mmCIF file of C-alpha atoms and ligand atoms in Angstrom:
data_model
loop_
_atom_site.group_PDB
_atom_site.id
_atom_site.type_symbol
_atom_site.label_atom_id
_atom_site.label_comp_id
_atom_site.label_asym_id
_atom_site.label_seq_id
_atom_site.Cartn_x
_atom_site.Cartn_y
_atom_site.Cartn_z
ATOM 1 C CA MET A 1 0.000 0.000 0.000
ATOM 2 C CA SER A 2 1.286 3.469 -0.775
ATOM 3 C CA ASN A 3 1.952 6.020 1.946
ATOM 4 C CA GLN A 4 -1.471 7.168 3.123
ATOM 5 C CA LEU A 5 -0.132 9.719 5.588
ATOM 6 C CA SER A 6 -1.265 13.315 5.441
ATOM 7 C CA ASP A 7 0.832 16.091 3.913
ATOM 8 C CA ARG A 8 0.683 17.639 7.373
ATOM 9 C CA ILE A 9 2.566 14.828 9.076
ATOM 10 C CA ASN A 10 4.853 14.180 6.127
ATOM 11 C CA SER A 11 6.077 17.764 6.290
ATOM 12 C CA LEU A 12 6.495 17.804 10.084
ATOM 13 C CA ALA A 13 10.074 17.677 11.343
ATOM 14 C CA PRO A 14 10.663 15.336 14.282
ATOM 15 C CA SER A 15 11.630 17.107 17.532
ATOM 16 C CA ALA A 16 15.421 17.392 17.250
ATOM 17 C CA THR A 17 15.904 17.338 21.014
ATOM 18 C CA LEU A 18 13.855 14.192 21.524
ATOM 19 C CA GLU A 19 15.401 12.602 18.431
ATOM 20 C CA MET A 20 18.955 13.200 19.679
ATOM 21 C CA ALA A 21 17.990 11.799 23.097
ATOM 22 C CA ALA A 22 16.564 8.689 21.396
ATOM 23 C CA LYS A 23 19.719 8.314 19.286
ATOM 24 C CA ALA A 24 21.881 8.550 22.422
ATOM 25 C CA ARG A 25 19.712 5.890 24.079
ATOM 26 C CA GLU A 26 20.074 3.619 21.035
ATOM 27 C CA LEU A 27 23.873 3.965 20.957
ATOM 28 C CA ARG A 28 24.002 3.296 24.696
ATOM 29 C CA ALA A 29 21.998 0.105 24.166
ATOM 30 C CA GLU A 30 24.644 -0.938 21.608
ATOM 31 C CA GLY A 31 27.210 -0.652 24.398
ATOM 32 C CA LYS A 32 28.629 2.815 23.566
ATOM 33 C CA ASP A 33 29.515 5.039 26.509
ATOM 34 C CA ILE A 34 27.442 8.059 25.457
ATOM 35 C CA ILE A 35 27.180 11.168 27.637
ATOM 36 C CA GLY A 36 23.806 12.767 26.919
ATOM 37 C CA LEU A 37 23.884 16.541 27.020
ATOM 38 C CA SER A 38 21.123 16.899 24.470
ATOM 39 C CA LEU A 39 17.905 16.798 26.438
ATOM 40 C CA GLY A 40 16.692 19.673 28.582
ATOM 41 C CA GLU A 41 15.779 17.637 31.594
ATOM 42 C CA PRO A 42 16.846 18.207 35.209
ATOM 43 C CA ASP A 43 18.826 15.255 36.590
ATOM 44 C CA PHE A 44 17.164 15.736 39.990
ATOM 45 C CA ASN A 45 14.267 13.744 41.372
ATOM 46 C CA THR A 46 10.957 15.466 42.043
ATOM 47 C CA PRO A 47 11.182 16.851 45.610
ATOM 48 C CA ASP A 48 9.654 14.634 48.334
ATOM 49 C CA TYR A 49 7.048 17.177 49.460
ATOM 50 C CA ILE A 50 5.588 17.148 45.929
ATOM 51 C CA LYS A 51 5.732 13.346 45.671
ATOM 52 C CA ASP A 52 3.930 13.108 49.020
ATOM 53 C CA ALA A 53 1.094 15.264 47.660
ATOM 54 C CA ALA A 54 0.736 12.856 44.720
ATOM 55 C CA ILE A 55 0.687 9.821 47.016
ATOM 56 C CA GLN A 56 -1.950 11.530 49.114
ATOM 57 C CA ALA A 57 -4.026 12.188 45.973
ATOM 58 C CA VAL A 58 -3.886 8.495 45.034
ATOM 59 C CA ASN A 59 -4.998 7.506 48.526
ATOM 60 C CA ASP A 60 -7.730 10.130 48.480
ATOM 61 C CA ASP A 61 -9.114 8.559 45.289
ATOM 62 C CA PHE A 62 -8.501 11.371 42.864
ATOM 63 C CA ASN A 63 -9.117 9.112 39.915
ATOM 64 C CA SER A 64 -11.929 10.634 37.864
ATOM 65 C CA TYR A 65 -11.852 12.849 34.820
ATOM 66 C CA THR A 66 -10.928 16.366 35.871
ATOM 67 C CA PRO A 67 -12.507 19.549 34.504
ATOM 68 C CA VAL A 68 -11.054 20.040 31.007
ATOM 69 C CA ASP A 69 -9.192 23.201 32.014
ATOM 70 C CA GLY A 70 -7.981 21.763 35.341
ATOM 71 C CA TYR A 71 -9.119 21.420 38.962
ATOM 72 C CA VAL A 72 -10.408 24.693 40.392
ATOM 73 C CA GLU A 73 -7.973 24.296 43.333
ATOM 74 C CA LEU A 74 -5.075 24.064 40.893
ATOM 75 C CA LYS A 75 -6.263 27.063 38.890
ATOM 76 C CA GLU A 76 -6.521 29.001 42.155
ATOM 77 C CA ALA A 77 -2.964 27.962 43.032
ATOM 78 C CA ILE A 78 -1.833 29.165 39.585
ATOM 79 C CA ILE A 79 -3.566 32.512 40.162
ATOM 80 C CA THR A 80 -1.767 32.790 43.519
ATOM 81 C CA LYS A 81 1.549 31.938 41.859
ATOM 82 C CA PHE A 82 1.071 34.492 39.071
ATOM 83 C CA LYS A 83 0.310 37.196 41.649
ATOM 84 C CA ARG A 84 3.119 36.227 44.026
ATOM 85 C CA ASP A 85 5.914 35.677 41.491
ATOM 86 C CA ASN A 86 4.925 37.851 38.538
ATOM 87 C CA ASN A 87 2.569 40.496 39.895
ATOM 88 C CA LEU A 88 -0.005 39.345 37.336
ATOM 89 C CA THR A 89 -3.695 39.385 38.171
ATOM 90 C CA TYR A 90 -5.648 36.607 36.492
ATOM 91 C CA THR A 91 -9.122 35.245 37.201
ATOM 92 C CA LEU A 92 -10.339 31.651 36.937
ATOM 93 C CA PRO A 93 -11.695 31.912 33.357
ATOM 94 C CA GLN A 94 -8.229 33.027 32.222
ATOM 95 C CA ILE A 95 -6.396 29.887 33.350
ATOM 96 C CA VAL A 96 -6.089 26.598 31.448
ATOM 97 C CA VAL A 97 -4.079 23.610 32.669
ATOM 98 C CA SER A 98 -2.671 21.343 29.953
ATOM 99 C CA THR A 99 -0.601 18.206 29.492
ATOM 100 C CA GLY A 100 2.706 20.050 29.574
ATOM 101 C CA ALA A 101 3.585 23.525 28.373
ATOM 102 C CA LYS A 102 3.994 21.894 24.980
ATOM 103 C CA GLN A 103 0.279 21.171 24.745
ATOM 104 C CA ALA A 104 -0.460 24.691 25.980
ATOM 105 C CA LEU A 105 1.631 26.084 23.105
ATOM 106 C CA TYR A 106 -0.012 23.742 20.609
ATOM 107 C CA ASN A 107 -3.465 24.845 21.793
ATOM 108 C CA ILE A 108 -2.574 28.520 21.419
ATOM 109 C CA ALA A 109 -1.384 28.047 17.850
ATOM 110 C CA GLN A 110 -4.449 26.045 16.910
ATOM 111 C CA VAL A 111 -6.906 28.555 18.368
ATOM 112 C CA CYS A 112 -5.194 31.761 17.208
ATOM 113 C CA LEU A 113 -3.807 31.059 13.735
ATOM 114 C CA ASN A 114 -5.452 30.965 10.340
ATOM 115 C CA GLU A 115 -3.681 29.780 7.208
ATOM 116 C CA GLY A 116 -0.900 32.164 6.249
ATOM 117 C CA ASP A 117 -0.809 34.082 9.528
ATOM 118 C CA GLU A 118 2.750 35.028 10.374
ATOM 119 C CA VAL A 119 4.377 34.340 13.722
ATOM 120 C CA ILE A 120 7.556 36.171 14.593
ATOM 121 C CA LEU A 121 10.137 33.896 16.220
ATOM 122 C CA PRO A 122 13.322 35.562 17.429
ATOM 123 C CA CYS A 123 16.149 33.085 16.770
ATOM 124 C CA PRO A 124 17.238 31.016 18.493
ATOM 125 C CA TYR A 125 13.825 29.800 19.587
ATOM 126 C CA TRP A 126 12.727 26.622 21.333
ATOM 127 C CA VAL A 127 12.822 23.704 18.940
ATOM 128 C CA SER A 128 9.071 22.989 18.713
ATOM 129 C CA TYR A 129 7.801 26.532 18.093
ATOM 130 C CA SER A 130 8.203 26.527 14.333
ATOM 131 C CA ASP A 131 6.598 23.125 13.797
ATOM 132 C CA ILE A 132 3.729 23.869 16.180
ATOM 133 C CA VAL A 133 3.086 27.049 14.176
ATOM 134 C CA LYS A 134 3.284 25.170 10.869
ATOM 135 C CA LEU A 135 0.877 22.506 12.118
ATOM 136 C CA ALA A 136 -1.641 25.324 12.586
ATOM 137 C CA ASP A 137 -0.981 26.509 8.983
ATOM 138 C CA GLY A 138 0.896 29.524 10.321
ATOM 139 C CA VAL A 139 4.103 30.856 8.819
ATOM 140 C CA PRO A 140 7.146 31.183 11.104
ATOM 141 C CA VAL A 141 9.085 34.396 10.474
ATOM 142 C CA GLU A 142 12.557 34.000 11.914
ATOM 143 C CA VAL A 143 14.419 37.035 13.213
ATOM 144 C CA GLU A 144 18.161 36.446 13.278
ATOM 145 C CA THR A 145 20.135 37.415 16.356
ATOM 146 C CA SER A 146 23.709 36.620 17.261
ATOM 147 C CA ILE A 147 26.003 36.204 20.200
ATOM 148 C CA ASP A 148 26.913 39.908 19.843
ATOM 149 C CA THR A 149 23.458 40.967 21.123
ATOM 150 C CA ASP A 150 23.285 38.076 23.618
ATOM 151 C CA PHE A 151 20.860 36.443 21.161
ATOM 152 C CA LYS A 152 18.145 39.021 21.888
ATOM 153 C CA MET A 153 15.887 40.685 19.333
ATOM 154 C CA THR A 154 15.978 44.478 19.232
ATOM 155 C CA PRO A 155 12.839 46.647 18.862
ATOM 156 C CA GLU A 156 14.097 47.711 15.413
ATOM 157 C CA GLN A 157 14.347 44.086 14.307
ATOM 158 C CA LEU A 158 10.858 43.390 15.626
ATOM 159 C CA GLU A 159 9.380 46.349 13.771
ATOM 160 C CA ALA A 160 11.131 45.364 10.539
ATOM 161 C CA ALA A 161 9.675 41.848 10.755
ATOM 162 C CA ILE A 162 6.057 43.002 11.154
ATOM 163 C CA THR A 163 3.810 42.799 8.091
ATOM 164 C CA PRO A 164 0.034 43.090 7.677
ATOM 165 C CA LYS A 165 -0.049 39.297 8.108
ATOM 166 C CA THR A 166 1.725 39.252 11.467
ATOM 167 C CA LYS A 167 -0.551 37.664 14.045
ATOM 168 C CA MET A 168 1.759 36.649 16.858
ATOM 169 C CA LEU A 169 5.167 36.952 18.515
ATOM 170 C CA TRP A 170 6.510 33.922 20.412
ATOM 171 C CA TYR A 171 9.595 33.892 22.605
ATOM 172 C CA SER A 172 10.941 32.270 25.744
ATOM 173 C CA SER A 173 12.668 34.191 28.527
ATOM 174 C CA PRO A 174 14.810 32.771 30.051
ATOM 175 C CA CYS A 175 15.486 31.471 26.571
ATOM 176 C CA ASN A 176 15.854 27.862 25.576
ATOM 177 C CA PRO A 177 18.460 27.471 24.037
ATOM 178 C CA SER A 178 20.532 30.637 24.683
ATOM 179 C CA GLY A 179 19.813 31.212 28.394
ATOM 180 C CA SER A 180 19.271 34.921 27.662
ATOM 181 C CA ILE A 181 16.756 36.887 29.714
ATOM 182 C CA TYR A 182 14.872 39.965 28.524
ATOM 183 C CA SER A 183 14.922 42.634 31.241
ATOM 184 C CA LYS A 184 11.773 44.574 32.038
ATOM 185 C CA GLU A 185 13.181 47.562 30.122
ATOM 186 C CA GLU A 186 13.942 45.418 27.076
ATOM 187 C CA LEU A 187 10.422 43.977 27.125
ATOM 188 C CA ARG A 188 8.988 47.487 27.446
ATOM 189 C CA ALA A 189 10.932 48.548 24.363
ATOM 190 C CA LEU A 190 9.452 45.605 22.426
ATOM 191 C CA ALA A 191 6.001 46.448 23.824
ATOM 192 C CA ASP A 192 6.377 50.019 22.563
ATOM 193 C CA VAL A 193 6.570 48.596 19.049
ATOM 194 C CA LEU A 194 3.760 46.097 19.602
ATOM 195 C CA VAL A 195 1.246 48.669 20.864
ATOM 196 C CA LYS A 196 1.274 50.160 17.381
ATOM 197 C CA TYR A 197 0.009 46.846 15.963
ATOM 198 C CA PRO A 198 -3.043 45.815 17.996
ATOM 199 C CA GLN A 199 -3.593 42.621 15.963
ATOM 200 C CA ILE A 200 -0.456 40.977 17.392
ATOM 201 C CA VAL A 201 -0.862 38.478 20.246
ATOM 202 C CA VAL A 202 2.255 37.690 22.287
ATOM 203 C CA VAL A 203 3.183 34.288 23.656
ATOM 204 C CA SER A 204 5.576 34.697 26.571
ATOM 205 C CA ASP A 205 6.992 31.285 27.478
ATOM 206 C CA GLU A 206 8.298 31.555 31.030
ATOM 207 C CA ILE A 207 8.886 27.896 31.842
ATOM 208 C CA TYR A 208 12.487 28.614 32.966
ATOM 209 C CA GLU A 209 11.422 31.546 35.156
ATOM 210 C CA HIS A 210 12.866 30.151 38.380
ATOM 211 C CA ILE A 211 16.113 28.963 36.813
ATOM 212 C CA ASN A 212 17.569 32.427 36.921
ATOM 213 C CA TYR A 213 21.141 33.155 38.075
ATOM 214 C CA GLY A 214 20.364 36.563 39.494
ATOM 215 C CA VAL A 215 21.807 38.954 36.895
ATOM 216 C CA THR A 216 18.543 40.012 35.254
ATOM 217 C CA ALA A 217 15.304 39.774 37.198
ATOM 218 C CA HIS A 218 12.500 37.812 35.590
ATOM 219 C CA ALA A 219 9.885 39.985 33.876
ATOM 220 C CA SER A 220 6.627 39.178 32.094
ATOM 221 C CA MET A 221 5.184 40.951 29.069
ATOM 222 C CA ALA A 222 1.733 40.793 30.696
ATOM 223 C CA GLU A 223 2.964 43.054 33.526
ATOM 224 C CA PHE A 224 2.388 46.006 31.216
ATOM 225 C CA ASP A 225 -1.235 47.138 31.365
ATOM 226 C CA ASP A 226 -1.290 47.822 27.637
ATOM 227 C CA MET A 227 -0.074 44.276 26.863
ATOM 228 C CA LEU A 228 -2.053 42.228 29.391
ATOM 229 C CA ASP A 229 -5.121 41.706 27.222
ATOM 230 C CA ARG A 230 -3.087 40.374 24.282
ATOM 231 C CA THR A 231 -0.412 38.317 25.968
ATOM 232 C CA VAL A 232 -0.573 34.632 26.762
ATOM 233 C CA THR A 233 1.743 33.758 29.644
ATOM 234 C CA VAL A 234 2.874 30.142 29.385
ATOM 235 C CA ASN A 235 4.469 28.305 32.272
ATOM 236 C CA GLY A 236 4.863 24.800 33.663
ATOM 237 C CA VAL A 237 6.493 22.712 36.342
ATOM 238 C CA ALA A 238 8.739 20.469 34.237
ATOM 239 C CA LYS A 239 11.994 22.361 34.664
ATOM 240 C CA ALA A 240 12.136 24.180 38.005
ATOM 241 C CA PHE A 241 10.361 21.417 39.952
ATOM 242 C CA ALA A 242 12.093 18.492 38.191
ATOM 243 C CA MET A 243 8.723 17.210 36.982
ATOM 244 C CA THR A 244 9.259 16.650 33.243
ATOM 245 C CA GLY A 245 7.367 13.354 33.157
ATOM 246 C CA TRP A 246 4.371 14.563 35.167
ATOM 247 C CA ARG A 247 3.246 16.603 32.157
ATOM 248 C CA ILE A 248 1.615 19.710 33.592
ATOM 249 C CA GLY A 249 1.770 23.137 31.960
ATOM 250 C CA TYR A 250 -0.588 26.094 32.125
ATOM 251 C CA ILE A 251 -1.488 29.464 30.689
ATOM 252 C CA GLY A 252 -2.785 32.784 31.923
ATOM 253 C CA ALA A 253 -4.506 34.374 28.940
ATOM 254 C CA PRO A 254 -7.185 36.754 27.753
ATOM 255 C CA ALA A 255 -10.437 34.952 28.620
ATOM 256 C CA TYR A 256 -11.474 34.462 24.982
ATOM 257 C CA ILE A 257 -8.221 32.628 24.218
ATOM 258 C CA ALA A 258 -8.471 30.532 27.398
ATOM 259 C CA ARG A 259 -12.054 29.595 26.469
ATOM 260 C CA ALA A 260 -10.930 28.534 23.008
ATOM 261 C CA CYS A 261 -8.071 26.417 24.407
ATOM 262 C CA ASN A 262 -10.548 24.781 26.769
ATOM 263 C CA LYS A 263 -12.872 23.989 23.853
ATOM 264 C CA LEU A 264 -10.026 22.492 21.802
ATOM 265 C CA GLN A 265 -8.637 20.469 24.686
ATOM 266 C CA GLY A 266 -12.123 19.106 25.391
ATOM 267 C CA GLN A 267 -12.115 17.476 21.959
ATOM 268 C CA VAL A 268 -8.511 16.294 22.021
ATOM 269 C CA THR A 269 -7.181 15.180 25.411
ATOM 270 C CA SER A 270 -9.688 16.290 28.093
ATOM 271 C CA GLY A 271 -8.251 17.448 31.422
ATOM 272 C CA ALA A 272 -4.626 16.727 32.352
ATOM 273 C CA ASN A 273 -3.682 13.859 34.647
ATOM 274 C CA CYS A 274 -5.543 14.007 37.988
ATOM 275 C CA ILE A 275 -2.698 12.923 40.307
ATOM 276 C CA ALA A 276 -0.172 15.213 38.656
ATOM 277 C CA GLN A 277 -2.564 18.147 38.986
ATOM 278 C CA ARG A 278 -2.944 17.549 42.741
ATOM 279 C CA ALA A 279 0.840 17.358 43.153
ATOM 280 C CA VAL A 280 1.278 20.618 41.253
ATOM 281 C CA ILE A 281 -1.016 22.451 43.680
ATOM 282 C CA THR A 282 1.589 21.725 46.362
ATOM 283 C CA ALA A 283 4.509 22.508 44.040
ATOM 284 C CA LEU A 284 3.100 25.971 43.297
ATOM 285 C CA LEU A 285 1.858 26.921 46.745
ATOM 286 C CA GLU A 286 4.994 25.964 48.678
ATOM 287 C CA PRO A 287 7.645 28.702 48.857
ATOM 288 C CA VAL A 288 9.907 28.885 45.799
ATOM 289 C CA SER A 289 12.875 28.757 48.207
ATOM 290 C CA ARG A 290 12.282 24.994 48.504
ATOM 291 C CA ILE A 291 13.610 24.412 44.985
ATOM 292 C CA GLN A 292 16.514 26.849 45.258
ATOM 293 C CA TYR A 293 19.002 24.005 45.892
ATOM 294 C CA MET A 294 18.539 22.852 42.302
ATOM 295 C CA VAL A 295 19.025 26.349 40.910
ATOM 296 C CA ASP A 296 22.198 26.700 43.009
ATOM 297 C CA LYS A 297 23.523 23.441 41.564
ATOM 298 C CA PHE A 298 22.720 24.550 38.005
ATOM 299 C CA ARG A 299 24.580 27.792 38.662
ATOM 300 C CA GLU A 300 27.701 25.897 39.796
ATOM 301 C CA ARG A 301 27.509 23.709 36.718
ATOM 302 C CA ARG A 302 27.141 26.728 34.471
ATOM 303 C CA THR A 303 30.353 28.175 35.880
ATOM 304 C CA LEU A 304 32.045 24.814 35.460
ATOM 305 C CA ILE A 305 30.982 24.222 31.861
ATOM 306 C CA LEU A 306 31.689 27.801 30.743
ATOM 307 C CA GLY A 307 35.204 27.591 32.179
ATOM 308 C CA LEU A 308 35.848 24.306 30.408
ATOM 309 C CA LEU A 309 34.369 25.382 27.055
ATOM 310 C CA ASN A 310 36.222 28.685 27.081
ATOM 311 C CA GLY A 311 39.399 26.618 27.330
ATOM 312 C CA ILE A 312 38.726 25.097 23.907
ATOM 313 C CA GLU A 313 39.785 27.166 20.938
ATOM 314 C CA GLY A 314 36.887 27.712 18.547
ATOM 315 C CA PHE A 315 34.070 27.695 21.113
ATOM 316 C CA LYS A 316 32.593 31.143 21.642
ATOM 317 C CA CYS A 317 30.052 31.286 24.501
ATOM 318 C CA ASN A 318 27.693 33.942 25.790
ATOM 319 C CA GLU A 319 27.075 33.847 29.524
ATOM 320 C CA PRO A 320 23.623 32.345 29.971
ATOM 321 C CA GLU A 321 21.647 34.143 32.673
ATOM 322 C CA GLY A 322 19.063 31.408 33.107
ATOM 323 C CA ALA A 323 17.843 27.942 32.005
ATOM 324 C CA PHE A 324 20.421 25.140 31.851
ATOM 325 C CA TYR A 325 21.958 25.331 28.409
ATOM 326 C CA VAL A 326 25.046 26.822 26.843
ATOM 327 C CA TYR A 327 24.774 27.767 23.226
ATOM 328 C CA PRO A 328 28.286 28.201 21.874
ATOM 329 C CA ASP A 329 28.965 29.646 18.453
ATOM 330 C CA VAL A 330 31.045 26.998 16.674
ATOM 331 C CA THR A 331 31.470 28.653 13.273
ATOM 332 C CA ALA A 332 35.266 28.562 13.820
ATOM 333 C CA PHE A 333 35.109 24.827 13.018
ATOM 334 C CA PHE A 334 33.194 25.189 9.750
ATOM 335 C CA GLY A 335 35.410 24.341 6.776
ATOM 336 C CA LYS A 336 37.904 22.499 8.994
ATOM 337 C CA THR A 337 38.681 18.804 8.777
ATOM 338 C CA LEU A 338 38.281 16.911 12.046
ATOM 339 C CA GLY A 339 39.079 13.206 12.332
ATOM 340 C CA GLY A 340 39.362 13.052 8.535
ATOM 341 C CA LYS A 341 35.906 14.599 8.051
ATOM 342 C CA LYS A 342 35.163 18.053 6.702
ATOM 343 C CA ILE A 343 32.766 19.949 8.963
ATOM 344 C CA ASN A 344 30.445 22.205 6.965
ATOM 345 C CA ASN A 345 27.822 23.208 9.501
ATOM 346 C CA ALA A 346 26.551 22.881 13.074
ATOM 347 C CA SER A 347 24.618 19.755 12.269
ATOM 348 C CA GLU A 348 27.726 17.945 11.003
ATOM 349 C CA PHE A 349 29.649 19.258 14.003
ATOM 350 C CA ALA A 350 27.067 17.834 16.465
ATOM 351 C CA ILE A 351 27.151 14.482 14.652
ATOM 352 C CA TYR A 352 30.942 14.536 14.743
ATOM 353 C CA LEU A 353 30.852 15.115 18.522
ATOM 354 C CA LEU A 354 28.472 12.197 18.918
ATOM 355 C CA GLU A 355 30.622 9.849 16.838
ATOM 356 C CA ALA A 356 34.106 10.975 17.836
ATOM 357 C CA ALA A 357 33.548 12.043 21.458
ATOM 358 C CA ASN A 358 30.440 10.007 22.331
ATOM 359 C CA VAL A 359 28.786 13.208 23.528
ATOM 360 C CA ALA A 360 25.215 14.028 22.489
ATOM 361 C CA THR A 361 24.423 17.725 21.898
ATOM 362 C CA VAL A 362 21.851 19.390 19.627
ATOM 363 C CA THR A 363 22.575 21.296 16.434
ATOM 364 C CA GLY A 364 21.637 24.967 16.476
ATOM 365 C CA ASP A 365 19.673 24.490 13.247
ATOM 366 C CA ALA A 366 16.922 22.955 15.361
ATOM 367 C CA PHE A 367 16.548 26.329 17.070
ATOM 368 C CA GLY A 368 16.646 28.365 13.879
ATOM 369 C CA ASN A 369 20.303 29.339 14.170
ATOM 370 C CA GLY A 370 22.908 27.324 12.329
ATOM 371 C CA ASN A 371 26.031 28.841 13.905
ATOM 372 C CA CYS A 372 25.740 27.173 17.278
ATOM 373 C CA ILE A 373 25.177 23.927 19.112
ATOM 374 C CA ARG A 374 23.201 23.525 22.325
ATOM 375 C CA ILE A 375 24.738 21.751 25.292
ATOM 376 C CA SER A 376 22.567 21.002 28.319
ATOM 377 C CA TYR A 377 24.330 21.142 31.666
ATOM 378 C CA ALA A 378 21.495 19.464 33.537
ATOM 379 C CA ALA A 379 23.988 16.666 34.214
ATOM 380 C CA SER A 380 26.407 15.740 37.002
ATOM 381 C CA GLU A 381 29.718 17.568 37.425
ATOM 382 C CA GLU A 382 31.571 14.340 36.570
ATOM 383 C CA GLN A 383 29.631 13.945 33.344
ATOM 384 C CA ILE A 384 30.210 17.569 32.401
ATOM 385 C CA ILE A 385 33.958 17.357 33.050
ATOM 386 C CA GLU A 386 34.296 14.083 31.137
ATOM 387 C CA ALA A 387 32.127 15.271 28.237
ATOM 388 C CA ILE A 388 33.967 18.534 27.698
ATOM 389 C CA SER A 389 37.348 16.849 27.993
ATOM 390 C CA ARG A 390 36.271 14.360 25.295
ATOM 391 C CA ILE A 391 35.043 17.230 23.109
ATOM 392 C CA LYS A 392 38.332 19.040 23.587
ATOM 393 C CA LYS A 393 40.258 15.989 22.488
ATOM 394 C CA ALA A 394 38.000 15.448 19.479
ATOM 395 C CA VAL A 395 38.403 18.982 18.131
ATOM 396 C CA SER A 396 42.085 19.547 18.897
HETATM 397 N N1 LIG B 401 8.893 25.680 26.351
HETATM 398 C C1 LIG B 401 10.228 25.578 26.474
HETATM 399 C C2 LIG B 401 11.048 26.792 26.239
HETATM 400 C C3 LIG B 401 10.812 24.357 26.802
HETATM 401 O O1 LIG B 401 12.139 24.250 26.897
HETATM 402 C C4 LIG B 401 9.998 23.230 27.010
HETATM 403 C C5 LIG B 401 10.691 21.932 27.352
HETATM 404 N N2 LIG B 401 10.097 20.794 27.180
HETATM 405 C C6 LIG B 401 8.621 23.396 26.869
HETATM 406 C C7 LIG B 401 8.098 24.624 26.548
HETATM 407 C C8 LIG B 401 7.660 22.264 27.057
HETATM 408 O O2 LIG B 401 7.534 21.947 28.397
HETATM 409 P P1 LIG B 401 6.684 20.703 28.921
HETATM 410 O O3 LIG B 401 7.668 19.648 29.242
HETATM 411 O O4 LIG B 401 5.961 21.222 30.123
HETATM 412 O O5 LIG B 401 5.760 20.304 27.834
HETATM 413 N N1 LIG B 402 12.389 21.208 26.372
HETATM 414 C C1 LIG B 402 13.361 20.147 26.451
HETATM 415 C C2 LIG B 402 14.481 20.434 25.492
HETATM 416 O O1 LIG B 402 14.491 21.459 24.858
HETATM 417 C C3 LIG B 402 12.726 18.807 26.335
HETATM 418 C C4 LIG B 402 12.643 18.191 24.984
HETATM 419 C C5 LIG B 402 11.394 18.454 24.252
HETATM 420 O O2 LIG B 402 10.329 18.534 24.866
HETATM 421 O O3 LIG B 402 11.502 18.588 23.031
HETATM 422 O O4 LIG B 402 15.379 19.642 25.399
#
């Protein structure tokens, strides 16, 4: 039988981060000693106080379908969190809980975009943005940035990218993959452009909010009164609470967008997992100081990995202010021959590192920027030291 798959799925790129993680797993199963620095996943366990809340929920028989947009108690906890951490005032009809921030982002694209609508994505952007937009028949419009501007988009670049078809702007701050953080002043400067174009809805992905090393304070686009009613604030518990597999993300949004996401979710997945939702109530209501030990560890590892990478000629790193990735510019290696192989681009460089150093990273192409590779330092100090020493050997 011929391929009966849709054009939609045939044209979808697989998630490069998940694909690299799967490849590393495969090579490991073949007996290779692969160090995986490709996946953005904390190497900590979920804290005990959150696990206890989940165990309690099982024993309390939380086993039924939940409301499609989440338990009211969880939505109230999210409202409390938004007020406490972000000074954002949301009401119950503005909150939707989803199966991960990824589903939240998918919902937003599906409910906001018509065919041909343009979505501005400052590069580098998180790997799934462009394909989620394309799945909704939207058109990603990439705005190039470089290490020289700490991978941040300027207001002038934003304005130049806007056309009559621009419907949305999507970004993450702290940024996956660059670790850059937009300050409140920088966001205000972008907002000053956006207020001139009332048709543009902003998606502010703040999932790395708490993984912030204290240089630039976290700020939200929705803090500005003139942006609140056209910004969707996306967040989740995967990263800061070491809960990647629990699959809970959420939005605070204009009520009409939240209602639409609720309607879509009701036909696709229904409410998110009941036990995970109960655990997240505790995760959000407990003081943020309880997860600080993980952030402190990530900060130490950032210092460690930056020191090691800066000792390798050809790696040019910005200093990430948040998240747990470094995003070195590796253009110095393009055109060079390493281990008998000519390296033409970041993708070939990442494959070379996997084959010659047994270290899994992700090519920058996956994030819309082909000059860099992404290295996750959500790994132990020993793994980081060994991985970077292998990389050094492989490129020297
Ligand atoms: N946004 C960004 C920037 C991310 O790095 C991730 C990582 N998975 C997500 C969204 C999706 O998060 P979740 O695991 O909650 O779906
Ligand atoms: N967000 C993580 C990453 O960027 C997890 C992988 C994924 O969901 O694609 O590696």
